[in-house]
Coordinates of C-alpha atoms (C1' of nucleotides) in Angstrom, one line a residue:
Chain Z
X858 CA -191.2 -3.1 100.4
X859 CA -189.9 -5.7 102.8
X860 CA -186.3 -6.5 103.5
X861 CA -185.4 -10.1 103.1
X862 CA -182.4 -11.5 104.8
X863 CA -180.8 -14.9 104.9
X864 CA -181.1 -16.5 108.3
X865 CA -178.3 -19.0 109.0
X866 CA -180.7 -20.8 111.5
X867 CA -183.4 -21.6 109.0
X868 CA -181.0 -21.7 106.1
X869 CA -183.3 -19.5 103.9
X870 CA -184.2 -15.9 103.2
X871 CA -186.9 -14.6 105.5
X872 CA -188.9 -11.4 105.7
X873 CA -187.3 -9.1 108.2
X874 CA -189.7 -8.2 110.9
X875 CA -188.0 -6.8 114.0
X876 CA -189.5 -7.5 117.4
X877 CA -190.4 -3.9 117.9
X878 CA -191.7 -2.0 114.9
X879 CA -189.2 0.6 113.7
X880 CA -186.4 -0.6 116.0
X881 CA -183.6 -3.1 115.4
X882 CA -181.3 -4.6 118.0
X883 CA -178.1 -6.0 116.5
X884 CA -175.1 -7.7 118.1
X885 CA -172.0 -8.5 116.1
X886 CA -169.0 -10.4 117.4
X887 CA -166.0 -8.2 117.4
X888 CA -162.3 -9.1 117.6
X889 CA -160.2 -10.6 120.3
X890 CA -157.8 -7.8 120.8
X891 CA -154.4 -9.5 120.8
X892 CA -153.0 -8.6 117.4
X893 CA -153.5 -6.2 114.4
X894 CA -156.6 -6.5 112.3
X895 CA -156.5 -8.2 109.0
X896 CA -158.6 -8.0 105.9
X897 CA -160.9 -10.7 107.2
X898 CA -161.9 -8.4 110.1
X899 CA -162.3 -5.7 107.6
X900 CA -164.8 -7.7 105.6
X901 CA -166.9 -8.6 108.6
X902 CA -166.9 -5.0 109.9
X903 CA -167.7 -3.5 106.4
X904 CA -170.5 -6.0 105.9
X905 CA -172.2 -5.1 109.2
X906 CA -171.3 -1.4 108.8
X907 CA -173.3 -1.4 105.5
X908 CA -176.2 -3.4 107.1
X909 CA -176.2 -0.9 109.9
X910 CA -176.2 2.1 107.5
X911 CA -178.9 0.5 105.3
X912 CA -181.3 -0.3 108.1
X913 CA -180.8 3.2 109.4
X914 CA -181.5 4.6 106.0
X915 CA -184.6 2.6 105.8
X916 CA -185.9 4.3 108.8
X917 CA -185.0 1.9 111.6
X918 CA -183.6 3.0 114.9
X919 CA -180.7 0.6 115.2
X920 CA -179.1 -0.2 118.5
X921 CA -175.8 -1.8 117.4
X922 CA -173.5 -3.5 119.8
X923 CA -170.1 -4.9 118.9
X924 CA -167.9 -6.3 121.6
X925 CA -164.1 -6.5 122.1
X926 CA -162.9 -9.7 123.7
X927 CA -160.4 -8.4 126.2
X928 CA -159.7 -11.4 128.3
X929 CA -158.6 -14.6 126.7
X930 CA -155.7 -17.1 126.4
X931 CA -154.3 -15.4 123.4
X932 CA -154.2 -12.1 125.2
X933 CA -152.4 -13.6 128.1
X934 CA -149.9 -15.2 125.9
X935 CA -149.3 -12.0 124.1
X936 CA -148.9 -10.1 127.3
X937 CA -146.2 -12.6 128.4
X938 CA -144.4 -12.3 125.1
X939 CA -144.4 -8.5 125.2
X940 CA -143.7 -8.3 128.9
X941 CA -146.7 -6.0 129.5
X942 CA -150.1 -6.5 131.2
X943 CA -153.1 -7.9 129.6
X944 CA -154.9 -4.6 130.0
X945 CA -152.0 -2.9 128.1
X946 CA -152.3 -5.5 125.3
X947 CA -156.0 -5.0 124.9
X948 CA -155.8 -1.2 125.1
X949 CA -153.1 -1.2 122.5
X950 CA -155.1 -3.3 120.0
X951 CA -158.4 -1.6 120.7
X952 CA -156.7 1.7 119.8
X953 CA -155.3 0.1 116.6
X954 CA -158.6 -1.4 115.7
X955 CA -160.3 2.0 116.0
X956 CA -157.5 3.6 113.9
X957 CA -157.9 1.0 111.2
X958 CA -161.7 1.1 111.2
X959 CA -161.7 4.9 111.1
X960 CA -159.4 4.8 108.1
X961 CA -161.9 2.5 106.4
X962 CA -164.7 4.9 107.1
X963 CA -166.6 2.6 109.4
X964 CA -169.3 4.0 111.6
X965 CA -168.9 3.3 115.3
X966 CA -171.5 1.0 116.9
X967 CA -173.8 2.3 119.5
X968 CA -171.8 0.4 122.1
X969 CA -168.5 -1.5 122.2
X970 CA -168.6 -3.4 125.5
X971 CA -165.9 -5.7 126.9
X972 CA -166.3 -8.7 129.2
X973 CA -163.9 -7.3 131.8
X974 CA -166.5 -4.7 132.5
X975 CA -169.3 -7.2 132.8
X976 CA -168.0 -9.8 135.1
X977 CA -171.0 -9.4 137.4
X978 CA -173.4 -10.2 134.6
X979 CA -171.4 -13.1 133.5
X980 CA -171.3 -14.6 136.9
X981 CA -175.0 -14.0 137.1
X982 CA -175.8 -16.1 134.0
X983 CA -173.4 -18.9 135.1
X984 CA -175.2 -19.0 138.4
X985 CA -178.5 -19.4 136.7
X986 CA -177.2 -22.1 134.5
X987 CA -175.9 -24.1 137.5
X988 CA -179.2 -23.6 139.4
X989 CA -181.1 -24.9 136.5
X990 CA -178.8 -27.8 136.1
X991 CA -177.3 -26.9 132.8
X992 CA -173.8 -26.3 134.2
X993 CA -171.5 -27.9 136.7
X994 CA -168.4 -26.8 138.6
X995 CA -165.2 -28.9 138.7
X996 CA -162.0 -27.7 140.4
X997 CA -162.8 -24.0 140.0
X998 CA -163.9 -24.4 136.4
X999 CA -167.5 -24.3 135.3
X1000 CA -168.7 -26.3 132.3
X1001 CA -171.9 -26.2 130.2
X1002 CA -173.5 -29.6 129.8
X1003 CA -174.4 -29.9 126.1
X1004 CA -176.5 -33.0 126.7
X1005 CA -178.9 -31.0 129.0
X1006 CA -179.7 -28.6 126.3
X1007 CA -181.8 -30.6 123.8
X1008 CA -181.6 -28.1 120.9
X1009 CA -177.8 -28.2 120.9
X1010 CA -176.6 -28.2 117.3
X1011 CA -179.6 -26.5 115.7
X1012 CA -177.6 -23.6 114.3
X1013 CA -174.6 -25.5 112.9
X1014 CA -176.8 -28.4 111.8
X1015 CA -174.9 -31.1 113.5
X1016 CA -176.0 -33.7 116.0
X1017 CA -174.0 -34.4 119.1
X1018 CA -173.8 -38.1 118.3
X1019 CA -172.4 -37.3 114.8
X1020 CA -169.5 -35.3 116.1
X1021 CA -166.2 -37.1 116.4
X1022 CA -165.1 -36.2 119.8
X1023 CA -161.4 -36.0 120.5
X1024 CA -160.5 -36.3 116.8
X1025 CA -158.5 -33.2 116.9
X1026 CA -158.4 -32.1 120.5
X1027 CA -157.6 -34.2 123.6
X1028 CA -160.5 -35.2 125.7
X1029 CA -160.7 -33.6 129.1
X1030 CA -161.6 -36.3 131.6
X1031 CA -163.2 -33.8 133.9
X1032 CA -166.0 -33.1 131.4
X1033 CA -169.2 -35.0 131.5
X1034 CA -169.3 -34.9 127.7
X1035 CA -166.3 -34.1 125.6
X1036 CA -168.3 -31.3 123.9
X1037 CA -169.0 -29.5 127.2
X1038 CA -167.5 -26.1 127.0
X1039 CA -166.1 -23.8 129.7
X1040 CA -168.1 -21.0 131.1
X1041 CA -165.7 -20.0 133.9
X1042 CA -162.1 -20.8 134.0
X1043 CA -159.9 -21.0 137.2
X1044 CA -157.0 -18.6 136.8
X1045 CA -153.4 -19.6 137.1
X1046 CA -151.4 -17.5 139.6
X1047 CA -150.2 -14.8 137.2
X1048 CA -153.4 -14.6 135.1
X1049 CA -156.2 -12.0 135.3
X1050 CA -158.7 -13.0 137.9
X1051 CA -162.0 -12.1 139.4
X1052 CA -163.6 -13.6 142.5
X1053 CA -166.5 -15.9 141.9
X1054 CA -168.6 -18.5 143.8
X1055 CA -166.3 -21.1 142.2
X1056 CA -163.1 -19.4 143.2
X1057 CA -160.9 -16.8 141.4
X1058 CA -161.0 -17.1 137.7
X1059 CA -162.0 -15.5 134.4
X1060 CA -164.9 -15.9 132.0
X1061 CA -164.8 -18.5 129.1
X1062 CA -165.1 -17.1 125.6
X1063 CA -168.7 -17.7 124.7
X1064 CA -170.4 -16.5 127.8
X1065 CA -169.5 -12.8 127.3
X1066 CA -171.7 -12.5 124.3
X1067 CA -174.7 -14.0 126.1
X1068 CA -174.1 -11.7 129.1
X1069 CA -173.5 -8.5 127.2
X1070 CA -176.2 -8.9 124.6
X1071 CA -178.7 -9.6 127.3
X1072 CA -177.5 -6.6 129.2
X1073 CA -177.9 -4.1 126.4
X1074 CA -180.4 -5.7 123.9
X1075 CA -182.5 -8.0 126.1
X1076 CA -182.8 -11.7 126.3
X1077 CA -184.2 -11.9 122.8
X1078 CA -182.9 -9.6 120.1
X1079 CA -183.2 -9.2 116.3
X1080 CA -179.9 -9.7 114.5
X1081 CA -176.7 -11.5 115.6
X1082 CA -173.8 -11.4 113.2
X1083 CA -170.3 -12.5 112.7
X1084 CA -168.0 -14.5 110.4
X1085 CA -169.1 -17.9 109.1
X1086 CA -166.4 -19.6 111.3
X1087 CA -168.2 -18.5 114.4
X1088 CA -171.3 -20.6 113.7
X1089 CA -169.6 -23.5 115.4
X1090 CA -168.8 -23.6 118.2
X1091 CA -169.1 -20.0 119.3
X1092 CA -172.6 -19.1 118.2
X1093 CA -173.9 -22.6 118.9
X1094 CA -172.7 -22.3 122.4
X1095 CA -174.1 -18.8 122.8
X1096 CA -177.6 -20.1 121.9
X1097 CA -177.2 -23.0 124.3
X1098 CA -176.2 -20.7 127.2
X1099 CA -178.7 -18.0 126.6
X1100 CA -181.7 -20.1 125.8
X1101 CA -181.0 -22.5 128.7
X1102 CA -180.6 -19.6 131.1
X1103 CA -183.5 -17.4 130.0
X1104 CA -185.9 -20.0 128.5
X1105 CA -186.6 -18.0 125.4
X1106 CA -185.5 -17.5 121.9
X1107 CA -182.0 -15.9 121.9
X1108 CA -181.9 -14.4 118.4
X1109 CA -184.4 -13.9 115.6
X1110 CA -182.0 -13.6 112.6
X1111 CA -178.4 -15.0 112.4
X1112 CA -176.3 -13.3 109.8
X1113 CA -172.9 -14.7 108.8
X1114 CA -170.3 -13.3 106.3
X1115 CA -168.1 -15.4 104.1
X1116 CA -164.4 -15.7 104.3
X1117 CA -161.5 -14.0 102.4
X1118 CA -158.8 -15.9 100.5
X1119 CA -155.6 -14.4 99.5
X1120 CA -154.4 -15.4 96.1
X1121 CA -156.7 -18.4 96.1
X1122 CA -155.3 -19.6 99.4
X1123 CA -156.9 -19.7 102.8
X1124 CA -155.5 -16.9 104.9
X1125 CA -153.6 -18.2 107.9
X1126 CA -150.7 -17.3 110.1
X1127 CA -148.9 -20.6 109.3
X1128 CA -149.0 -19.8 105.6
X1129 CA -147.7 -16.4 106.4
X1130 CA -150.2 -14.7 104.1
X1131 CA -152.0 -12.6 106.7
X1132 CA -152.7 -9.2 105.3
X1133 CA -153.2 -6.5 107.8
X1134 CA -155.4 -3.5 107.1
X1135 CA -152.5 -1.2 107.8
X1136 CA -150.5 -2.9 105.0
X1137 CA -153.3 -2.8 102.5
X1138 CA -154.2 0.8 103.1
X1139 CA -150.6 1.8 102.6
X1140 CA -150.8 1.0 98.9
X1141 CA -154.5 1.1 98.1
X1142 CA -157.1 3.7 98.9
X1143 CA -159.5 2.6 101.7
X1144 CA -162.5 3.3 99.4
X1145 CA -161.1 0.9 96.8
X1146 CA -160.9 -1.7 99.6
X1147 CA -164.5 -1.1 100.5
X1148 CA -165.6 -1.3 96.9
X1149 CA -163.7 -4.6 96.6
X1150 CA -165.3 -6.0 99.7
X1151 CA -168.8 -5.0 98.6
X1152 CA -168.3 -6.2 95.0
X1153 CA -169.6 -9.7 95.8
X1154 CA -172.3 -10.9 98.0
X1155 CA -171.4 -10.9 101.7
X1156 CA -172.0 -14.7 102.1
X1157 CA -169.8 -15.7 99.2
X1158 CA -166.1 -16.4 99.6
X1159 CA -163.9 -13.6 98.2
X1160 CA -160.5 -13.8 96.8
X1161 CA -158.1 -10.9 97.5
X1162 CA -155.5 -10.3 94.7
X1163 CA -153.6 -7.3 93.4
X1164 CA -155.6 -7.5 90.3
X1165 CA -158.9 -7.4 92.2
X1166 CA -157.6 -4.3 94.0
X1167 CA -156.6 -2.7 90.8
X1168 CA -160.0 -3.3 89.4
X1169 CA -161.6 -1.8 92.5
X1170 CA -159.3 1.2 92.2
X1171 CA -160.3 1.7 88.6
X1172 CA -163.9 1.5 89.7
X1173 CA -163.5 4.2 92.4
X1174 CA -161.5 6.4 89.9
X1175 CA -164.4 6.1 87.5
X1176 CA -166.9 7.3 90.1
X1177 CA -164.7 10.2 91.3
X1178 CA -163.8 11.2 87.8
X1179 CA -167.4 11.6 87.0
X1180 CA -168.1 13.6 90.2
X1181 CA -165.1 15.9 89.3
X1182 CA -166.4 16.3 85.8
X1183 CA -169.9 17.3 87.2
X1184 CA -168.2 19.9 89.4
X1185 CA -166.3 21.5 86.6
X1186 CA -169.3 21.3 84.3
X1187 CA -171.7 23.0 86.8
X1188 CA -169.1 25.1 88.5
X1189 CA -170.2 23.9 91.9
X1190 CA -169.5 20.8 94.0
X1191 CA -171.9 18.0 94.2
X1192 CA -173.2 18.3 97.7
X1193 CA -172.8 15.7 100.3
X1194 CA -175.4 15.9 103.0
X1195 CA -173.0 14.4 105.4
X1196 CA -173.4 11.6 107.9
X1197 CA -176.5 9.5 107.4
X1198 CA -178.7 12.3 106.2
X1199 CA -177.8 11.7 102.6
X1200 CA -178.5 8.0 102.9
X1201 CA -181.8 8.6 104.6
X1202 CA -182.9 10.9 101.8
X1203 CA -182.9 8.1 99.2
X1204 CA -186.4 7.5 98.1
X1205 CA -188.1 5.0 95.8
X1206 CA -189.5 8.0 93.8
X1207 CA -186.6 7.8 91.4
X1208 CA -185.6 4.8 89.3
X1209 CA -182.2 4.8 90.8
X1210 CA -183.4 4.9 94.3
X1211 CA -186.0 2.2 93.7
X1212 CA -183.5 -0.1 92.1
X1213 CA -181.1 0.4 94.9
X1214 CA -183.7 -0.4 97.5
X1215 CA -184.7 -3.5 95.5
X1216 CA -181.1 -4.7 95.5
X1217 CA -180.4 -4.0 99.1
X1218 CA -183.8 -5.3 100.3
X1219 CA -182.8 -8.6 98.8
X1220 CA -180.4 -9.8 101.5
X1221 CA -178.2 -6.7 101.2
X1222 CA -177.1 -7.5 97.7
X1223 CA -174.3 -4.9 97.5
X1224 CA -173.0 -6.4 94.2
X1225 CA -176.2 -5.4 92.5
X1226 CA -176.1 -2.1 94.4
X1227 CA -172.7 -1.2 93.0
X1228 CA -173.9 -2.1 89.5
X1229 CA -176.6 0.5 90.0
X1230 CA -174.0 3.0 91.0
X1231 CA -172.0 2.5 87.8
X1232 CA -175.1 2.6 85.7
X1233 CA -175.9 6.0 87.2
X1234 CA -172.3 7.1 86.6
X1235 CA -172.7 6.3 82.9
X1236 CA -176.0 8.2 82.7
X1237 CA -174.4 11.3 84.2
X1238 CA -171.5 11.1 81.8
X1239 CA -173.8 10.7 78.9
X1240 CA -175.8 13.7 80.0
X1241 CA -172.7 15.8 80.1
X1242 CA -171.4 14.5 76.8
X1243 CA -174.7 15.7 75.2
X1244 CA -174.5 19.1 76.8
X1245 CA -170.9 20.1 76.4
X1246 CA -170.4 23.6 77.6
X1247 CA -173.6 25.3 78.5
X1248 CA -176.0 22.8 79.9
X1249 CA -179.6 23.9 79.6
X1250 CA -181.3 24.5 83.0
X1251 CA -183.3 21.3 82.7
X1252 CA -180.2 19.3 82.0
X1253 CA -178.3 20.9 84.8
X1254 CA -181.1 19.9 87.1
X1255 CA -180.9 16.3 85.9
X1256 CA -177.2 16.1 86.2
X1257 CA -177.3 17.4 89.7
X1258 CA -180.1 15.0 90.6
X1259 CA -178.2 11.9 89.3
X1260 CA -174.9 13.0 90.7
X1261 CA -176.6 13.5 94.1
X1262 CA -178.0 9.9 93.8
X1263 CA -174.4 8.7 93.5
X1264 CA -173.5 10.5 96.7
X1265 CA -176.5 9.1 98.5
X1266 CA -175.9 5.5 97.5
X1267 CA -172.2 6.1 98.3
X1268 CA -173.2 7.1 101.8
X1269 CA -174.7 3.8 102.5
X1270 CA -171.8 1.9 101.0
X1271 CA -169.4 4.2 102.7
X1272 CA -167.7 5.4 99.5
X1273 CA -167.9 8.3 97.0
X1274 CA -168.4 11.0 99.6
X1275 CA -165.1 12.7 99.5
X1276 CA -164.3 15.8 97.5
X1277 CA -163.0 14.3 94.2
X1278 CA -159.8 16.4 94.5
X1279 CA -159.2 15.1 97.9
X1280 CA -159.7 11.5 96.8
X1281 CA -157.2 11.9 93.9
X1282 CA -154.7 13.7 96.2
X1283 CA -154.9 10.9 98.8
X1284 CA -154.5 8.4 96.1
X1285 CA -151.6 10.2 94.5
X1286 CA -149.9 10.6 97.9
X1287 CA -149.8 6.8 98.2
X1288 CA -148.3 6.3 94.7
X1289 CA -145.8 9.1 95.0
X1290 CA -144.8 7.9 98.4
X1291 CA -144.1 4.3 97.2
X1292 CA -142.5 5.4 94.0
X1293 CA -140.5 8.4 95.2
X1294 CA -141.6 10.8 92.5
X1295 CA -141.1 14.5 92.8
X1296 CA -144.2 16.4 91.6
X1297 CA -142.2 19.5 90.7
X1298 CA -140.1 17.4 88.4
X1299 CA -143.2 16.1 86.7
X1300 CA -144.4 19.7 86.3
X1301 CA -141.1 20.6 84.7
X1302 CA -141.4 17.7 82.2
X1303 CA -145.0 18.8 81.3
X1304 CA -143.7 22.3 80.7
X1305 CA -141.0 20.9 78.3
X1306 CA -143.6 18.9 76.5
X1307 CA -145.9 21.9 76.2
X1308 CA -143.1 23.8 74.5
X1309 CA -142.4 20.9 72.2
X1310 CA -146.0 20.7 71.2
X1311 CA -146.2 24.4 70.6
X1312 CA -143.3 24.0 68.2
X1313 CA -145.1 21.0 66.6
X1314 CA -142.2 18.8 67.6
X1315 CA -144.5 15.9 68.4
X1316 CA -141.9 13.2 68.5
X1317 CA -140.1 15.1 71.3
X1318 CA -143.5 15.7 73.1
X1319 CA -144.4 12.0 72.8
X1320 CA -141.0 10.9 74.1
X1321 CA -141.6 12.9 77.3
X1322 CA -145.1 11.4 77.6
X1323 CA -143.7 7.9 77.2
X1324 CA -141.0 8.6 79.7
X1325 CA -143.6 9.6 82.3
X1326 CA -145.8 6.7 81.4
X1327 CA -143.0 4.3 82.2
X1328 CA -143.2 5.7 85.7
X1329 CA -147.0 5.1 85.7
X1330 CA -147.6 8.8 85.2
X1331 CA -150.5 9.4 82.8
X1332 CA -151.1 12.7 81.1
X1333 CA -154.4 14.1 80.0
X1334 CA -154.5 17.1 77.7
X1335 CA -157.5 19.0 78.6
X1336 CA -158.9 22.2 77.1
X1337 CA -157.7 24.1 80.2
X1338 CA -154.2 22.5 80.1
X1339 CA -152.4 19.3 80.8
X1340 CA -153.0 17.4 84.0
X1341 CA -151.2 14.3 85.3
X1342 CA -152.2 11.4 87.4
X1343 CA -150.7 8.2 88.7
X1344 CA -151.9 5.2 86.9
X1345 CA -152.7 3.2 90.1
Chain W
rG1004 C1' -166.9 -40.0 108.7
rG1005 C1' -170.6 -35.8 109.6
rC1006 C1' -172.5 -30.8 108.1
rG1007 C1' -172.6 -27.0 104.5
rG1008 C1' -171.4 -24.1 100.1
rC1009 C1' -169.9 -23.1 95.1
rA1010 C1' -169.4 -24.1 89.5
rU1011 C1' -172.3 -17.9 84.6
rA1012 C1' -167.7 -14.5 78.8
rG1013 C1' -160.2 -13.5 79.2
rC1014 C1' -160.8 -12.1 84.7
rC1015 C1' -164.3 -10.5 88.7
rA1016 C1' -169.5 -10.8 89.5
rA1017 C1' -175.3 -10.3 89.6
rG1018 C1' -179.4 -13.0 88.2
rU1019 C1' -183.6 -18.5 92.2
rG1020 C1' -189.4 -20.4 86.4
rG1021 C1' -190.3 -16.2 81.3
rU1022 C1' -185.8 -15.8 77.6
rA1023 C1' -178.2 -13.6 80.4
rA1024 C1' -177.0 -6.8 85.2
rG1025 C1' -172.5 -4.4 86.3
rG1026 C1' -167.0 -3.8 86.7
rC1027 C1' -162.0 -4.7 84.8
rA1028 C1' -159.3 -6.1 80.3
rA1029 C1' -159.3 -6.4 74.9
rC1030 C1' -161.5 -4.7 69.9
rG1031 C1' -164.1 -1.0 66.4
rG1032 C1' -166.1 4.2 66.0
rC1033 C1' -166.5 9.6 67.8
rC1034 C1' -163.0 13.1 69.9
rU1035 C1' -157.4 14.2 69.8
rG1036 C1' -151.3 16.3 66.2
rC1037 C1' -151.1 11.3 68.3
rA1038 C1' -152.7 9.8 73.0
rA1039 C1' -155.3 10.0 77.7
rA1040 C1' -160.2 10.8 79.6
rG1041 C1' -165.3 10.4 78.2
rC1042 C1' -169.2 8.5 75.1
rC1043 C1' -171.1 5.1 71.4
rG1044 C1' -170.8 0.0 69.3
rA1045 C1' -169.9 -5.1 68.8
rU1046 C1' -168.5 -9.2 72.3
rA1047 C1' -172.0 -15.7 76.4
rU1048 C1' -177.9 -18.8 71.3
rU1049 C1' -175.6 -19.7 76.5
rC1050 C1' -175.0 -20.5 82.4
rA1051 C1' -169.5 -27.7 84.8
rC1052 C1' -171.8 -32.5 82.7
rC1053 C1' -176.0 -36.1 82.1
rG1054 C1' -181.1 -37.1 82.6
rG1055 C1' -186.1 -35.4 84.3
rU1056 C1' -190.4 -31.8 85.4
rU1057 C1' -192.6 -27.6 82.5
rC1058 C1' -195.7 -24.2 77.1
rG1059 C1' -191.0 -22.4 79.0
rA1060 C1' -185.0 -23.7 83.4
rA1061 C1' -178.7 -20.7 84.5
rU1062 C1' -182.9 -20.8 87.8
rC1063 C1' -186.9 -26.7 90.2
rC1064 C1' -185.9 -32.4 90.8
rG1065 C1' -182.4 -36.8 90.4
rG1066 C1' -177.5 -38.2 89.2
rU1067 C1' -172.1 -37.3 87.8
rU1068 C1' -167.6 -34.5 88.0
rG1069 C1' -164.6 -30.7 90.0
rC1070 C1' -163.4 -27.0 93.8
rC1071 C1' -164.0 -25.0 98.7
rG1072 C1' -165.3 -24.2 103.9
rC1073 C1' -166.6 -26.0 108.9
rC1074 C1' -166.4 -30.2 112.6
rU1075 C1' -159.9 -27.1 116.8
rC1076 C1' -158.5 -20.7 118.2
rC1077 C1' -160.2 -17.9 114.0
rA1078 C1' -163.9 -12.4 110.8

RNA sequence: GGCGGCAUAGCCAAGUGGUAAGGCAACGGCCUGCAAAGCCGAUAUUCACCGGUUCGAAUCCGGUUGCCGCCUCCA
């Protein structure tokens, strides 16, 4: 089986063949650390997290680099506003980024380099570009000359002459061509600065990715990822810099994720509809967010709404309810192998495993993959329905096997690997916290209802149930007693 | 103006030449005191519209309409 992935450069799906058999080098553009992460970051990180996990599960040794941009105009502006140093700003938001991403069960990349630690390499590339005549210095700035690099525009599919220069940004008269972009920026007095052959300054935005990817992955590497918006100008400029400097193909496969809308609107600070991960995770379980993000293909636009999150929550509940039911049916937890071991143990020897591979091999089609997950859930439930109390050994075996497949697939999607009790407790804690419900009061009501039911006073019992339902508390009368859950 | 994308049931969403996955919601059945949960069942003769290619198209080609993104910092 061959993995196919869509290459933004060729605009079609291609067979995935890494440069070195069995190994994958992957670079993904991370955040500029000047503010809290929003759901857009979450999508990008989840998408590449799943790609990373899947490639690993398929036996590749993946070297995954994701940078933090820690020197930039926005960071400087932020530092001035907060009255702290740029380093303090980036440290603060890197820490926050890690907290948010840990909450969303993201795996850490192999390396998370930052440009401030790679100034030497950056200056090195800029020097090569000047030597080769691709760049020029003006007043302490260094610019890349887009006209010198003849393939400029090949990723974004635009030609230099078609672009309307100065339509939205003022033309800088010091540039040879309005589309020339800055490689090195002279620093103003109170800005971060490093010595360079062109005077004290700091790196431009694009050059860091060329420098750090070359440093850790080589001058050519397999996969470069990021949000769709980075195609132009960021990735276009990276290609120009790297290929001009090193004279070889920069990246084999370009992978870009689509954008998130909020209630059908583009997310933007001016509209005031930026949703941070912290806010979302306060009301919704992180796994519901992951399921939502993986419920459509990574290149499609995705609309975030409360309804969508409720549906994703219902989906996660369904999976965990089944796992809980398996546990009580078999009297033992459904094992998680932990880490990537579970994911790596998926084989195409089972229908479920084979279908899952087919879906994911096809450009990481997580929407199809989640469908397979739900089909498996239904099969397990059906098996248990047919074997109420004492499942025959062969049935037990089958139930365990199918339930374990759910865990394994979940390991790659980054969901369904919690103890079901823990999942429902975590979920409940969110609801109780936002609704201020006292669990012991609920227990008291349930006891009252139990008494009423014992006395066959069903109207009183139903009144209690309705009262609780108004507060989004749902009762389930099970053989072993009544349990309660929050509706959302 | 240039480049690109999307239009599939009430909603979300797979499906890229062989006769429409999956989820949520709603409906009927089993179960239940009644519910809830779970399972079962029925739900798109049809994939924005108009032509064309083909034995055969949601899928390919041409056109029309509508929506969206990028061209500026942005995941």
